[in-house]
Tab-separated table of C-alpha atoms in Angstrom:
chain	number	residue	atom	x	y	z
A	1323	GLY	CA	2.975	178.169	-63.506
A	1324	HIS	CA	-0.163	180.367	-63.386
A	1325	VAL	CA	-3.373	180.961	-65.327
A	1326	PHE	CA	-3.821	184.222	-67.235
A	1327	PRO	CA	-6.177	185.474	-69.948
A	1328	ILE	CA	-5.014	185.266	-73.551
A	1329	GLU	CA	-6.271	186.319	-76.938
A	1330	ILE	CA	-5.590	184.071	-79.918
A	1331	THR	CA	-5.738	185.164	-83.546
A	1332	LEU	CA	-5.640	182.421	-86.183
A	1333	SER	CA	-4.845	183.048	-89.829
A	1334	LYS	CA	-4.803	180.600	-92.697
A	1335	LEU	CA	-1.538	180.434	-94.605
A	1336	ASP	CA	-1.029	178.462	-97.837
A	1337	LEU	CA	2.594	177.590	-98.607
A	1338	ASP	CA	3.486	175.290	-101.500
A	1339	ASP	CA	-0.024	173.834	-101.598
A	1340	VAL	CA	0.132	173.007	-97.883
A	1341	ASN	CA	-2.583	174.510	-95.658
A	1342	GLN	CA	-1.131	175.889	-92.457
A	1343	LEU	CA	-2.355	178.026	-89.611
A	1344	VAL	CA	-0.481	180.857	-87.962
A	1345	ALA	CA	-1.456	181.547	-84.371
A	1346	ILE	CA	-0.672	184.773	-82.570
A	1347	VAL	CA	-1.115	184.485	-78.810
A	1348	ARG	CA	-1.251	187.633	-76.658
A	1349	ASP	CA	-1.334	187.977	-72.880
A	1350	VAL	CA	-4.287	190.333	-72.210
A	1351	SER	CA	-3.902	190.477	-68.421
A	1352	ASP	CA	-3.326	194.249	-68.453
A	1353	ARG	CA	-6.427	194.826	-70.564
A	1354	HIS	CA	-8.508	192.699	-68.177
A	1355	ARG	CA	-7.175	194.560	-65.141
A	1356	GLN	CA	-7.979	197.898	-66.797
A	1357	GLN	CA	-11.508	196.738	-67.652
A	1358	GLU	CA	-12.067	195.516	-64.101
A	1359	ARG	CA	-10.885	198.898	-62.792
A	1360	LEU	CA	-13.227	200.740	-65.165
A	1361	ASN	CA	-16.120	198.515	-64.087
A	1362	TYR	CA	-15.302	199.220	-60.441
A	1363	LEU	CA	-15.117	202.977	-61.045
A	1364	ALA	CA	-18.466	202.924	-62.850
A	1365	ASP	CA	-20.124	201.449	-59.747
A	1366	HIS	CA	-18.209	203.000	-56.851
A	1367	ASP	CA	-17.406	206.350	-55.340
A	1368	VAL	CA	-13.706	206.991	-55.831
A	1369	MET	CA	-13.135	208.759	-52.506
A	1370	THR	CA	-14.954	206.435	-50.100
A	1371	GLY	CA	-14.868	203.191	-52.062
A	1372	LEU	CA	-18.583	202.761	-51.356
A	1373	PRO	CA	-21.028	201.736	-54.051
A	1374	ASN	CA	-22.597	204.681	-55.878
A	1375	ARG	CA	-26.333	205.253	-56.450
A	1376	ARG	CA	-26.491	203.040	-59.548
A	1377	CYS	CA	-24.687	200.164	-57.871
A	1378	PHE	CA	-26.777	200.543	-54.693
A	1379	GLU	CA	-30.051	200.317	-56.614
A	1380	HIS	CA	-28.790	197.306	-58.560
A	1381	ARG	CA	-27.596	195.448	-55.429
A	1382	VAL	CA	-30.737	196.116	-53.405
A	1383	THR	CA	-32.970	195.064	-56.293
A	1384	ALA	CA	-30.928	191.876	-56.709
A	1385	MET	CA	-31.159	191.145	-52.958
A	1386	LEU	CA	-34.926	191.527	-52.996
A	1387	VAL	CA	-35.386	189.448	-56.143
A	1388	ASP	CA	-33.146	186.688	-54.747
A	1389	ALA	CA	-35.050	186.617	-51.451
A	1390	GLU	CA	-38.364	186.401	-53.283
A	1391	ARG	CA	-37.085	183.661	-55.595
A	1392	GLU	CA	-35.885	181.625	-52.609
A	1393	GLY	CA	-39.176	182.117	-50.790
A	1394	GLN	CA	-37.535	184.005	-47.943
A	1395	PRO	CA	-39.177	186.959	-46.255
A	1396	SER	CA	-37.737	190.144	-47.693
A	1397	GLU	CA	-38.036	192.742	-44.979
A	1398	GLY	CA	-35.550	195.531	-44.638
A	1399	TRP	CA	-34.770	198.993	-43.410
A	1400	MET	CA	-33.844	201.773	-45.803
A	1401	VAL	CA	-32.057	204.711	-44.217
A	1402	PHE	CA	-31.192	207.889	-46.060
A	1403	LEU	CA	-28.618	210.098	-44.314
A	1404	ASP	CA	-27.992	213.698	-45.310
A	1405	MET	CA	-25.144	215.359	-43.429
A	1406	ASP	CA	-26.136	218.654	-41.837
A	1407	ASP	CA	-24.155	221.811	-42.652
A	1408	PHE	CA	-21.437	219.884	-44.458
A	1409	LYS	CA	-20.633	222.987	-46.495
A	1410	LEU	CA	-19.442	224.648	-43.267
A	1411	ILE	CA	-16.751	221.998	-42.825
A	1412	ASN	CA	-15.470	222.594	-46.350
A	1413	ASP	CA	-15.689	226.385	-45.993
A	1414	ASN	CA	-14.065	226.612	-42.562
A	1415	LEU	CA	-11.589	223.732	-42.529
A	1416	GLY	CA	-11.028	223.079	-46.238
A	1417	HIS	CA	-12.040	220.405	-48.684
A	1418	LYS	CA	-9.406	217.953	-47.417
A	1419	ALA	CA	-11.088	218.050	-44.008
A	1420	GLY	CA	-14.466	217.530	-45.677
A	1421	ASP	CA	-13.105	214.597	-47.674
A	1422	HIS	CA	-11.602	213.126	-44.508
A	1423	ALA	CA	-14.988	213.440	-42.771
A	1424	LEU	CA	-16.769	211.681	-45.658
A	1425	VAL	CA	-14.297	208.792	-45.582
A	1426	ALA	CA	-14.522	208.506	-41.783
A	1427	LEU	CA	-18.298	208.534	-41.887
A	1428	SER	CA	-18.441	205.954	-44.673
A	1429	ARG	CA	-16.276	203.564	-42.632
A	1430	ARG	CA	-18.488	204.057	-39.588
A	1431	LEU	CA	-21.653	203.423	-41.591
A	1432	VAL	CA	-20.265	200.193	-43.040
A	1433	SER	CA	-19.246	199.049	-39.558
A	1434	VAL	CA	-22.655	199.803	-38.022
A	1435	ALA	CA	-24.709	198.597	-40.991
A	1436	GLY	CA	-23.562	195.054	-40.433
A	1437	GLU	CA	-23.322	191.964	-42.558
A	1438	GLY	CA	-25.740	191.698	-45.447
A	1439	ALA	CA	-26.329	195.455	-45.608
A	1440	VAL	CA	-25.632	197.681	-48.598
A	1441	VAL	CA	-24.131	201.091	-47.827
A	1442	ALA	CA	-23.652	203.658	-50.579
A	1443	ARG	CA	-22.619	207.231	-51.103
A	1444	TYR	CA	-25.702	208.469	-52.878
A	1445	SER	CA	-24.301	211.888	-53.771
A	1446	GLY	CA	-22.156	214.675	-52.257
A	1447	ASP	CA	-22.887	214.395	-48.532
A	1448	GLU	CA	-25.744	211.890	-48.766
A	1449	PHE	CA	-25.527	208.230	-47.870
A	1450	VAL	CA	-28.060	205.433	-48.064
A	1451	ILE	CA	-28.210	202.077	-46.304
A	1452	PHE	CA	-30.407	199.066	-46.975
A	1453	ARG	CA	-30.291	196.485	-44.249
A	1454	PRO	CA	-32.270	193.275	-44.123
A	1455	VAL	CA	-34.170	192.949	-40.859
A	1456	LEU	CA	-32.427	190.764	-38.308
A	1457	GLN	CA	-34.514	188.816	-35.842
A	1458	ASN	CA	-32.439	189.741	-32.796
A	1459	GLN	CA	-32.336	193.523	-33.288
A	1460	THR	CA	-34.966	196.229	-33.349
A	1461	LEU	CA	-34.913	199.208	-35.680
A	1462	GLU	CA	-34.671	201.575	-32.709
A	1463	HIS	CA	-31.623	199.766	-31.315
A	1464	TRP	CA	-29.894	199.786	-34.697
A	1465	ILE	CA	-30.662	203.477	-35.308
A	1466	ASP	CA	-29.246	204.311	-31.862
A	1467	HIS	CA	-25.956	202.665	-32.899
A	1468	LEU	CA	-26.041	204.488	-36.228
A	1469	LEU	CA	-26.560	207.871	-34.543
A	1470	ALA	CA	-23.814	207.155	-32.003
A	1471	ALA	CA	-21.392	206.426	-34.867
A	1472	LEU	CA	-22.424	209.629	-36.634
A	1473	ARG	CA	-21.889	211.725	-33.500
A	1474	GLN	CA	-18.313	210.588	-32.884
A	1475	PRO	CA	-15.877	213.466	-33.426
A	1476	VAL	CA	-13.646	213.521	-36.481
A	1477	ALA	CA	-10.005	214.549	-36.084
A	1478	PHE	CA	-8.164	216.162	-38.961
A	1479	ASP	CA	-4.899	218.056	-38.940
A	1480	GLY	CA	-5.018	218.637	-35.192
A	1481	VAL	CA	-8.635	219.840	-35.215
A	1482	GLU	CA	-11.572	217.854	-33.866
A	1483	PHE	CA	-15.053	218.551	-35.172
A	1484	MET	CA	-18.483	216.992	-34.866
A	1485	LEU	CA	-20.762	215.653	-37.563
A	1486	SER	CA	-24.523	215.643	-37.592
A	1487	GLY	CA	-27.081	214.461	-40.036
A	1488	THR	CA	-30.730	214.054	-40.826
A	1489	LEU	CA	-32.110	210.549	-41.230
A	1490	GLY	CA	-35.046	209.357	-43.241
A	1491	ILE	CA	-36.172	205.788	-42.562
A	1492	SER	CA	-38.505	203.542	-44.512
A	1493	LEU	CA	-39.493	199.931	-44.033
A	1494	TRP	CA	-39.475	197.374	-46.819
A	1495	PRO	CA	-41.977	196.360	-48.150
A	1496	GLU	CA	-44.482	198.528	-46.228
A	1497	ASP	CA	-43.146	201.856	-47.543
A	1498	GLY	CA	-41.988	200.959	-51.061
A	1499	HIS	CA	-41.798	198.326	-53.753
A	1500	ASN	CA	-38.336	198.928	-55.191
A	1501	SER	CA	-35.029	200.576	-54.328
A	1502	GLN	CA	-36.163	203.967	-55.654
A	1503	ASP	CA	-39.442	204.276	-53.659
């Protein structure tokens, strides 16, 4: 009653001068699920579930190419966020607290980034966001929301602590011509 991937192997078999075929049919659903998981892991950060650097660059490039192909204006904001003194969280509260902070921050960034944006964990405690420009919102207004989300305290194991970060902002296409600029 459901569709699933199969693999078929056909072999010719001659019996008493009669040509016959033997078919072996295998359900390869598990193999497909494993391959999909490997593909996901190759493009995503395991802890946060966010796209990694490679996936981010691929998605942003695809967005820009698609916009150009469709004749749409391709303006956007690229924000690079480096958490300040993240090592102190790990050193003072432990790596589980640091991991919890990274996951909390990633969820906040996705929420604030909005629809159509690409948010990625670029490396260790660095995140990057590409967001197409929306007509009804200014960069300053959006950055204010981003900073407010960053400044919310994180609670872990009965301890509340604050996060801070340094932002770098560039405008597409004025400041660069691809996702690496």
